[in-house]
Each structure stands twice: as C-alpha cells, then as structure tokens.
JSON list of C-alpha atoms in Angstrom, two decimals:
[
{"chain": "B", "resi": 1, "resn": "UNK", "atom": "CA", "xyz": [0.00, 0.00, 0.00]},
{"chain": "B", "resi": 2, "resn": "UNK", "atom": "CA", "xyz": [1.21, 3.51, -0.91]},
{"chain": "B", "resi": 3, "resn": "UNK", "atom": "CA", "xyz": [-1.86, 5.60, -0.06]},
{"chain": "B", "resi": 4, "resn": "UNK", "atom": "CA", "xyz": [-1.31, 9.34, -0.40]},
{"chain": "B", "resi": 5, "resn": "UNK", "atom": "CA", "xyz": [-3.21, 12.32, -1.82]},
{"chain": "B", "resi": 6, "resn": "UNK", "atom": "CA", "xyz": [-2.02, 12.12, -5.44]},
{"chain": "B", "resi": 7, "resn": "UNK", "atom": "CA", "xyz": [-4.70, 14.42, -6.93]},
{"chain": "B", "resi": 8, "resn": "UNK", "atom": "CA", "xyz": [-4.65, 17.26, -4.37]},
{"chain": "B", "resi": 9, "resn": "UNK", "atom": "CA", "xyz": [-8.26, 16.94, -3.18]},
{"chain": "B", "resi": 10, "resn": "UNK", "atom": "CA", "xyz": [-7.25, 16.41, 0.46]},
{"chain": "B", "resi": 11, "resn": "UNK", "atom": "CA", "xyz": [-8.26, 12.71, 0.41]},
{"chain": "B", "resi": 12, "resn": "UNK", "atom": "CA", "xyz": [-5.80, 9.83, 0.18]},
{"chain": "B", "resi": 13, "resn": "UNK", "atom": "CA", "xyz": [-6.18, 7.56, -2.81]},
{"chain": "B", "resi": 14, "resn": "UNK", "atom": "CA", "xyz": [-6.23, 3.79, -2.45]},
{"chain": "B", "resi": 15, "resn": "UNK", "atom": "CA", "xyz": [-2.94, 2.89, -4.08]},
{"chain": "B", "resi": 16, "resn": "UNK", "atom": "CA", "xyz": [-0.45, 0.06, -4.50]},
{"chain": "B", "resi": 17, "resn": "UNK", "atom": "CA", "xyz": [3.09, -0.24, -5.77]},
{"chain": "B", "resi": 18, "resn": "UNK", "atom": "CA", "xyz": [3.87, -3.45, -7.66]},
{"chain": "B", "resi": 19, "resn": "UNK", "atom": "CA", "xyz": [7.67, -3.92, -7.58]},
{"chain": "B", "resi": 20, "resn": "UNK", "atom": "CA", "xyz": [7.67, -6.88, -10.00]},
{"chain": "B", "resi": 21, "resn": "UNK", "atom": "CA", "xyz": [6.47, -4.57, -12.80]},
{"chain": "B", "resi": 22, "resn": "UNK", "atom": "CA", "xyz": [7.47, -1.16, -11.38]},
{"chain": "B", "resi": 23, "resn": "UNK", "atom": "CA", "xyz": [3.85, -0.04, -11.59]},
{"chain": "B", "resi": 24, "resn": "UNK", "atom": "CA", "xyz": [1.88, 2.29, -9.35]},
{"chain": "B", "resi": 25, "resn": "UNK", "atom": "CA", "xyz": [-1.89, 1.65, -9.36]},
{"chain": "B", "resi": 26, "resn": "UNK", "atom": "CA", "xyz": [-3.93, 4.61, -8.07]},
{"chain": "B", "resi": 27, "resn": "UNK", "atom": "CA", "xyz": [-7.72, 4.60, -7.57]},
{"chain": "B", "resi": 28, "resn": "UNK", "atom": "CA", "xyz": [-9.10, 8.14, -7.75]},
{"chain": "B", "resi": 29, "resn": "UNK", "atom": "CA", "xyz": [-10.87, 9.39, -4.63]},
{"chain": "B", "resi": 30, "resn": "UNK", "atom": "CA", "xyz": [-12.93, 11.64, -6.91]},
{"chain": "B", "resi": 31, "resn": "UNK", "atom": "CA", "xyz": [-14.47, 9.23, -9.42]},
{"chain": "B", "resi": 32, "resn": "UNK", "atom": "CA", "xyz": [-13.02, 5.77, -8.68]},
{"chain": "B", "resi": 33, "resn": "UNK", "atom": "CA", "xyz": [-11.10, 5.56, -11.95]},
{"chain": "B", "resi": 34, "resn": "UNK", "atom": "CA", "xyz": [-7.78, 3.71, -11.93]},
{"chain": "B", "resi": 35, "resn": "UNK", "atom": "CA", "xyz": [-4.51, 5.12, -13.27]},
{"chain": "B", "resi": 36, "resn": "UNK", "atom": "CA", "xyz": [-1.37, 3.06, -13.76]},
{"chain": "B", "resi": 37, "resn": "UNK", "atom": "CA", "xyz": [2.11, 4.60, -13.88]},
{"chain": "B", "resi": 38, "resn": "UNK", "atom": "CA", "xyz": [5.44, 2.91, -14.51]},
{"chain": "B", "resi": 39, "resn": "UNK", "atom": "CA", "xyz": [8.10, 4.19, -12.13]},
{"chain": "B", "resi": 40, "resn": "UNK", "atom": "CA", "xyz": [10.69, 2.00, -10.38]},
{"chain": "B", "resi": 41, "resn": "UNK", "atom": "CA", "xyz": [10.91, -1.75, -10.08]},
{"chain": "B", "resi": 42, "resn": "UNK", "atom": "CA", "xyz": [12.93, -4.69, -8.82]},
{"chain": "B", "resi": 43, "resn": "UNK", "atom": "CA", "xyz": [14.30, -4.01, -5.36]},
{"chain": "B", "resi": 44, "resn": "UNK", "atom": "CA", "xyz": [13.24, -0.33, -5.29]},
{"chain": "B", "resi": 45, "resn": "UNK", "atom": "CA", "xyz": [11.32, 0.74, -2.19]},
{"chain": "B", "resi": 46, "resn": "UNK", "atom": "CA", "xyz": [8.32, 3.08, -2.55]},
{"chain": "B", "resi": 47, "resn": "UNK", "atom": "CA", "xyz": [8.64, 6.37, -0.64]},
{"chain": "B", "resi": 48, "resn": "UNK", "atom": "CA", "xyz": [5.75, 8.54, -1.92]},
{"chain": "B", "resi": 49, "resn": "UNK", "atom": "CA", "xyz": [5.09, 12.02, -0.60]},
{"chain": "B", "resi": 50, "resn": "UNK", "atom": "CA", "xyz": [5.40, 15.68, -1.55]},
{"chain": "B", "resi": 51, "resn": "UNK", "atom": "CA", "xyz": [8.91, 15.64, -2.96]},
{"chain": "B", "resi": 52, "resn": "UNK", "atom": "CA", "xyz": [8.22, 18.68, -5.17]},
{"chain": "B", "resi": 53, "resn": "UNK", "atom": "CA", "xyz": [6.51, 21.56, -3.39]},
{"chain": "B", "resi": 54, "resn": "UNK", "atom": "CA", "xyz": [3.80, 23.89, -4.48]},
{"chain": "B", "resi": 55, "resn": "UNK", "atom": "CA", "xyz": [1.01, 21.68, -5.79]},
{"chain": "B", "resi": 56, "resn": "UNK", "atom": "CA", "xyz": [-0.40, 19.96, -2.67]},
{"chain": "B", "resi": 57, "resn": "UNK", "atom": "CA", "xyz": [-0.16, 16.55, -4.38]},
{"chain": "B", "resi": 58, "resn": "UNK", "atom": "CA", "xyz": [1.96, 13.55, -3.49]},
{"chain": "B", "resi": 59, "resn": "UNK", "atom": "CA", "xyz": [4.62, 12.48, -5.97]},
{"chain": "B", "resi": 60, "resn": "UNK", "atom": "CA", "xyz": [5.58, 8.96, -6.96]},
{"chain": "B", "resi": 61, "resn": "UNK", "atom": "CA", "xyz": [8.98, 8.23, -5.44]},
{"chain": "B", "resi": 62, "resn": "UNK", "atom": "CA", "xyz": [11.31, 5.31, -4.84]},
{"chain": "B", "resi": 63, "resn": "UNK", "atom": "CA", "xyz": [14.50, 4.67, -2.91]},
{"chain": "B", "resi": 64, "resn": "UNK", "atom": "CA", "xyz": [16.95, 2.45, -4.79]},
{"chain": "B", "resi": 65, "resn": "UNK", "atom": "CA", "xyz": [19.13, 0.68, -2.18]},
{"chain": "B", "resi": 66, "resn": "UNK", "atom": "CA", "xyz": [21.58, -0.68, -4.76]},
{"chain": "B", "resi": 67, "resn": "UNK", "atom": "CA", "xyz": [22.71, 2.82, -5.79]},
{"chain": "B", "resi": 68, "resn": "UNK", "atom": "CA", "xyz": [21.46, 4.82, -2.74]},
{"chain": "B", "resi": 69, "resn": "UNK", "atom": "CA", "xyz": [19.42, 7.01, -5.04]},
{"chain": "B", "resi": 70, "resn": "UNK", "atom": "CA", "xyz": [16.11, 8.73, -4.32]},
{"chain": "B", "resi": 71, "resn": "UNK", "atom": "CA", "xyz": [13.99, 9.08, -7.46]},
{"chain": "B", "resi": 72, "resn": "UNK", "atom": "CA", "xyz": [10.81, 11.16, -7.59]},
{"chain": "B", "resi": 73, "resn": "UNK", "atom": "CA", "xyz": [8.32, 11.84, -10.38]},
{"chain": "B", "resi": 74, "resn": "UNK", "atom": "CA", "xyz": [6.61, 15.23, -10.02]},
{"chain": "B", "resi": 75, "resn": "UNK", "atom": "CA", "xyz": [2.82, 14.96, -10.01]},
{"chain": "B", "resi": 76, "resn": "UNK", "atom": "CA", "xyz": [2.44, 18.30, -11.80]},
{"chain": "B", "resi": 77, "resn": "UNK", "atom": "CA", "xyz": [4.47, 17.56, -14.94]},
{"chain": "B", "resi": 78, "resn": "UNK", "atom": "CA", "xyz": [5.90, 14.02, -14.67]},
{"chain": "B", "resi": 79, "resn": "UNK", "atom": "CA", "xyz": [9.50, 15.28, -14.51]},
{"chain": "B", "resi": 80, "resn": "UNK", "atom": "CA", "xyz": [11.86, 12.84, -12.79]},
{"chain": "B", "resi": 81, "resn": "UNK", "atom": "CA", "xyz": [14.49, 13.94, -10.29]},
{"chain": "B", "resi": 82, "resn": "UNK", "atom": "CA", "xyz": [17.27, 11.99, -8.60]},
{"chain": "B", "resi": 83, "resn": "UNK", "atom": "CA", "xyz": [19.16, 12.58, -5.36]},
{"chain": "B", "resi": 84, "resn": "UNK", "atom": "CA", "xyz": [22.16, 10.58, -4.17]},
{"chain": "B", "resi": 85, "resn": "UNK", "atom": "CA", "xyz": [22.00, 10.13, -0.41]},
{"chain": "B", "resi": 86, "resn": "UNK", "atom": "CA", "xyz": [22.85, 7.28, 1.93]},
{"chain": "B", "resi": 87, "resn": "UNK", "atom": "CA", "xyz": [25.25, 4.36, 2.11]},
{"chain": "B", "resi": 88, "resn": "UNK", "atom": "CA", "xyz": [25.11, 0.60, 1.64]},
{"chain": "B", "resi": 89, "resn": "UNK", "atom": "CA", "xyz": [22.89, -1.03, 4.27]},
{"chain": "B", "resi": 90, "resn": "UNK", "atom": "CA", "xyz": [20.91, 2.13, 5.13]},
{"chain": "B", "resi": 91, "resn": "UNK", "atom": "CA", "xyz": [17.12, 1.91, 5.54]},
{"chain": "B", "resi": 92, "resn": "UNK", "atom": "CA", "xyz": [15.00, 4.77, 4.15]},
{"chain": "B", "resi": 93, "resn": "UNK", "atom": "CA", "xyz": [12.93, 6.80, 6.65]},
{"chain": "B", "resi": 94, "resn": "UNK", "atom": "CA", "xyz": [11.87, 9.87, 4.65]},
{"chain": "B", "resi": 95, "resn": "UNK", "atom": "CA", "xyz": [9.64, 12.57, 6.06]},
{"chain": "B", "resi": 96, "resn": "UNK", "atom": "CA", "xyz": [9.15, 16.31, 6.31]},
{"chain": "B", "resi": 97, "resn": "UNK", "atom": "CA", "xyz": [11.59, 16.82, 9.19]},
{"chain": "B", "resi": 98, "resn": "UNK", "atom": "CA", "xyz": [11.94, 20.59, 8.69]},
{"chain": "B", "resi": 99, "resn": "UNK", "atom": "CA", "xyz": [8.23, 21.38, 8.28]},
{"chain": "B", "resi": 100, "resn": "UNK", "atom": "CA", "xyz": [8.47, 23.01, 4.82]},
{"chain": "B", "resi": 101, "resn": "UNK", "atom": "CA", "xyz": [5.83, 20.71, 3.23]},
{"chain": "B", "resi": 102, "resn": "UNK", "atom": "CA", "xyz": [8.49, 18.97, 1.11]},
{"chain": "B", "resi": 103, "resn": "UNK", "atom": "CA", "xyz": [9.89, 15.52, 1.87]},
{"chain": "B", "resi": 104, "resn": "UNK", "atom": "CA", "xyz": [13.43, 15.17, 3.16]},
{"chain": "B", "resi": 105, "resn": "UNK", "atom": "CA", "xyz": [15.57, 12.15, 2.27]},
{"chain": "B", "resi": 106, "resn": "UNK", "atom": "CA", "xyz": [16.49, 10.33, 5.48]},
{"chain": "B", "resi": 107, "resn": "UNK", "atom": "CA", "xyz": [18.11, 7.02, 6.39]},
{"chain": "B", "resi": 108, "resn": "UNK", "atom": "CA", "xyz": [18.61, 4.88, 9.48]},
{"chain": "B", "resi": 109, "resn": "UNK", "atom": "CA", "xyz": [22.12, 3.52, 9.82]},
{"chain": "B", "resi": 110, "resn": "UNK", "atom": "CA", "xyz": [22.80, 0.00, 11.15]},
{"chain": "B", "resi": 111, "resn": "UNK", "atom": "CA", "xyz": [23.94, 1.53, 14.47]},
{"chain": "B", "resi": 112, "resn": "UNK", "atom": "CA", "xyz": [20.57, 3.31, 14.91]},
{"chain": "B", "resi": 113, "resn": "UNK", "atom": "CA", "xyz": [21.76, 6.78, 13.88]},
{"chain": "B", "resi": 114, "resn": "UNK", "atom": "CA", "xyz": [19.42, 8.76, 11.65]},
{"chain": "B", "resi": 115, "resn": "UNK", "atom": "CA", "xyz": [20.80, 10.96, 8.89]},
{"chain": "B", "resi": 116, "resn": "UNK", "atom": "CA", "xyz": [18.57, 13.37, 7.00]},
{"chain": "B", "resi": 117, "resn": "UNK", "atom": "CA", "xyz": [19.10, 15.86, 4.20]},
{"chain": "B", "resi": 118, "resn": "UNK", "atom": "CA", "xyz": [17.18, 19.13, 4.34]},
{"chain": "B", "resi": 119, "resn": "UNK", "atom": "CA", "xyz": [15.17, 19.50, 1.11]},
{"chain": "B", "resi": 120, "resn": "UNK", "atom": "CA", "xyz": [15.69, 23.26, 1.02]},
{"chain": "B", "resi": 121, "resn": "UNK", "atom": "CA", "xyz": [19.29, 23.86, 2.03]},
{"chain": "B", "resi": 122, "resn": "UNK", "atom": "CA", "xyz": [20.81, 20.46, 1.28]},
{"chain": "B", "resi": 123, "resn": "UNK", "atom": "CA", "xyz": [22.39, 20.42, 4.75]},
{"chain": "B", "resi": 124, "resn": "UNK", "atom": "CA", "xyz": [22.80, 17.00, 6.35]},
{"chain": "B", "resi": 125, "resn": "UNK", "atom": "CA", "xyz": [22.00, 16.45, 10.02]},
{"chain": "B", "resi": 126, "resn": "UNK", "atom": "CA", "xyz": [22.56, 13.44, 12.28]},
{"chain": "B", "resi": 127, "resn": "UNK", "atom": "CA", "xyz": [20.03, 12.49, 14.94]},
{"chain": "B", "resi": 128, "resn": "UNK", "atom": "CA", "xyz": [21.22, 9.99, 17.54]},
{"chain": "B", "resi": 129, "resn": "UNK", "atom": "CA", "xyz": [18.00, 8.35, 18.63]},
{"chain": "B", "resi": 130, "resn": "UNK", "atom": "CA", "xyz": [17.18, 4.68, 19.07]},
{"chain": "B", "resi": 131, "resn": "UNK", "atom": "CA", "xyz": [18.99, 1.40, 18.52]},
{"chain": "B", "resi": 132, "resn": "UNK", "atom": "CA", "xyz": [19.87, -0.36, 15.30]},
{"chain": "B", "resi": 133, "resn": "UNK", "atom": "CA", "xyz": [17.40, -3.13, 16.18]},
{"chain": "B", "resi": 134, "resn": "UNK", "atom": "CA", "xyz": [14.45, -0.75, 16.65]},
{"chain": "B", "resi": 135, "resn": "UNK", "atom": "CA", "xyz": [11.66, -0.51, 14.07]},
{"chain": "B", "resi": 136, "resn": "UNK", "atom": "CA", "xyz": [11.10, 2.94, 12.57]},
{"chain": "B", "resi": 137, "resn": "UNK", "atom": "CA", "xyz": [7.62, 4.45, 12.96]},
{"chain": "B", "resi": 138, "resn": "UNK", "atom": "CA", "xyz": [8.13, 8.11, 12.00]},
{"chain": "B", "resi": 139, "resn": "UNK", "atom": "CA", "xyz": [5.12, 10.43, 11.80]},
{"chain": "B", "resi": 140, "resn": "UNK", "atom": "CA", "xyz": [3.80, 13.77, 12.99]},
{"chain": "B", "resi": 141, "resn": "UNK", "atom": "CA", "xyz": [3.00, 12.83, 16.60]},
{"chain": "B", "resi": 142, "resn": "UNK", "atom": "CA", "xyz": [2.55, 16.39, 17.90]},
{"chain": "B", "resi": 143, "resn": "UNK", "atom": "CA", "xyz": [0.54, 17.91, 15.02]},
{"chain": "B", "resi": 144, "resn": "UNK", "atom": "CA", "xyz": [2.98, 20.67, 14.08]},
{"chain": "B", "resi": 145, "resn": "UNK", "atom": "CA", "xyz": [3.48, 19.66, 10.44]},
{"chain": "B", "resi": 146, "resn": "UNK", "atom": "CA", "xyz": [6.95, 18.18, 10.99]},
{"chain": "B", "resi": 147, "resn": "UNK", "atom": "CA", "xyz": [7.82, 14.49, 10.92]},
{"chain": "B", "resi": 148, "resn": "UNK", "atom": "CA", "xyz": [8.97, 13.25, 14.32]},
{"chain": "B", "resi": 149, "resn": "UNK", "atom": "CA", "xyz": [11.52, 10.49, 14.84]},
{"chain": "B", "resi": 150, "resn": "UNK", "atom": "CA", "xyz": [9.90, 7.42, 16.39]},
{"chain": "B", "resi": 151, "resn": "UNK", "atom": "CA", "xyz": [11.24, 3.97, 17.19]},
{"chain": "B", "resi": 152, "resn": "UNK", "atom": "CA", "xyz": [9.45, 0.88, 18.41]},
{"chain": "B", "resi": 153, "resn": "UNK", "atom": "CA", "xyz": [11.20, -1.75, 20.51]},
{"chain": "B", "resi": 154, "resn": "UNK", "atom": "CA", "xyz": [10.03, -5.10, 21.92]},
{"chain": "B", "resi": 155, "resn": "UNK", "atom": "CA", "xyz": [10.38, -5.18, 25.70]},
{"chain": "B", "resi": 156, "resn": "UNK", "atom": "CA", "xyz": [8.92, -7.80, 28.03]},
{"chain": "B", "resi": 157, "resn": "UNK", "atom": "CA", "xyz": [6.44, -9.02, 25.41]},
{"chain": "B", "resi": 158, "resn": "UNK", "atom": "CA", "xyz": [5.17, -5.52, 24.63]},
{"chain": "B", "resi": 159, "resn": "UNK", "atom": "CA", "xyz": [5.92, -2.87, 22.04]},
{"chain": "B", "resi": 160, "resn": "UNK", "atom": "CA", "xyz": [7.40, 0.29, 23.54]},
{"chain": "B", "resi": 161, "resn": "UNK", "atom": "CA", "xyz": [7.22, 3.42, 21.40]},
{"chain": "B", "resi": 162, "resn": "UNK", "atom": "CA", "xyz": [9.98, 6.03, 21.77]},
{"chain": "B", "resi": 163, "resn": "UNK", "atom": "CA", "xyz": [9.07, 9.31, 20.11]},
{"chain": "B", "resi": 164, "resn": "UNK", "atom": "CA", "xyz": [11.26, 12.39, 19.70]},
{"chain": "B", "resi": 165, "resn": "UNK", "atom": "CA", "xyz": [8.68, 15.13, 19.09]},
{"chain": "B", "resi": 166, "resn": "UNK", "atom": "CA", "xyz": [9.80, 18.34, 17.40]},
{"chain": "B", "resi": 167, "resn": "UNK", "atom": "CA", "xyz": [7.80, 20.51, 19.83]},
{"chain": "B", "resi": 168, "resn": "UNK", "atom": "CA", "xyz": [7.45, 18.53, 23.06]},
{"chain": "B", "resi": 169, "resn": "UNK", "atom": "CA", "xyz": [10.68, 16.53, 23.16]},
{"chain": "B", "resi": 170, "resn": "UNK", "atom": "CA", "xyz": [10.86, 12.90, 24.22]},
{"chain": "B", "resi": 171, "resn": "UNK", "atom": "CA", "xyz": [7.79, 10.74, 24.83]},
{"chain": "B", "resi": 172, "resn": "UNK", "atom": "CA", "xyz": [7.45, 7.03, 25.58]},
{"chain": "B", "resi": 173, "resn": "UNK", "atom": "CA", "xyz": [4.48, 4.71, 25.73]},
{"chain": "B", "resi": 174, "resn": "UNK", "atom": "CA", "xyz": [3.71, 1.02, 25.70]},
{"chain": "B", "resi": 175, "resn": "UNK", "atom": "CA", "xyz": [1.26, -0.03, 23.02]},
{"chain": "B", "resi": 176, "resn": "UNK", "atom": "CA", "xyz": [1.03, -3.41, 21.30]},
{"chain": "B", "resi": 177, "resn": "UNK", "atom": "CA", "xyz": [2.33, -6.93, 21.70]},
{"chain": "B", "resi": 178, "resn": "UNK", "atom": "CA", "xyz": [5.49, -8.62, 20.39]},
{"chain": "B", "resi": 179, "resn": "UNK", "atom": "CA", "xyz": [3.97, -10.09, 17.20]},
{"chain": "B", "resi": 180, "resn": "UNK", "atom": "CA", "xyz": [1.93, -7.03, 16.21]},
{"chain": "B", "resi": 181, "resn": "UNK", "atom": "CA", "xyz": [2.71, -5.38, 12.87]},
{"chain": "B", "resi": 182, "resn": "UNK", "atom": "CA", "xyz": [3.90, -1.79, 13.15]},
{"chain": "B", "resi": 183, "resn": "UNK", "atom": "CA", "xyz": [2.40, 0.54, 10.55]},
{"chain": "B", "resi": 184, "resn": "UNK", "atom": "CA", "xyz": [3.87, 4.07, 10.66]}
]
C-alpha cells in the first residue's frame, strides 16, 4: 500500500506499488477511476510524498538501495528527479523533518543513527535516537506539520514506542504486543 493524496483533493487515494512490474496503481478518490504509472521496479522501495513543493499533491517516489538514489516523479508535470543520499545497508525513513511541506531524504544507519538531508538547504543532520534493532515508525506525533523520529522496541512481550517530538521533546508509551505489525 502507498496511499497518499495524489490528486490534491485532500483525500488519500487507495494505491499500490507493484515492484515486480514497477507499476503504481492509483484509484481516484474523486471518481473511482484507476490510473497506472510505470516508475521504479525490482528491489526499489516506494517512498511517496510531496517531494516537489507547491502543488499539494503527493509524488511517486522510490529509494533504490543498490545505488542509494532517491527518485521522484513530479505529479504536476511528470519530470523525474534523482538525489544521491545514503550508504550501503541504510534503511530509508523519509519525512518532512523541517516542516516546509516537502519531503526530506532520510536514512537509518545500522547503528541506529538517523541521517537526513534538508530539502531546502541540502544540509545534512545526524540524529542519535534509538537502537539499530528498533523498528522505525516516523510520523507527525505532535501535530505541528513536521515528521517526528519514532522507534518501536520489543520489551517484556510488549511494544514500547519512543518518540522524539519536534515541539514537546521525548515521549514514551507502551502499546502493542510482540507479534503485532507496526504501521507508521
């Protein structure tokens, strides 16, 4: 599933990414019609979001682990862009970490460090938060429009959520059991 608001109506479309064919299947929230786009494939990981600002629509985007490239296809005109960021073994954790309504490329290193590249300035920042064995669950947990770093860890048969909020600082709560699936 890669549900996002691809048409700018404020409602997320039901959407899937099919890596075997590199196809994105989007069902319109307006009229139910289905659109299919070819973008990515193989071992590429889908990372949709607003990679190009100004149009209030999500863009198709993939992270290619083999080359550490971030590819996006602008929803407004179909233009493709590429960004080189990351290293072998990194896991993608993109989000809008600076609150400018444009996605920032971000990765989790094997040691648990998070590196992110500001979409506006290109500056790279390192956030030391969590362990390499934690599961990422980033999201806007304080409602300020910025993605917050969040990690989930199994402890004593429960899932413990560690959240580094951009406005309120650190928060922790227990929610879920060991075998539950985490959906950020």
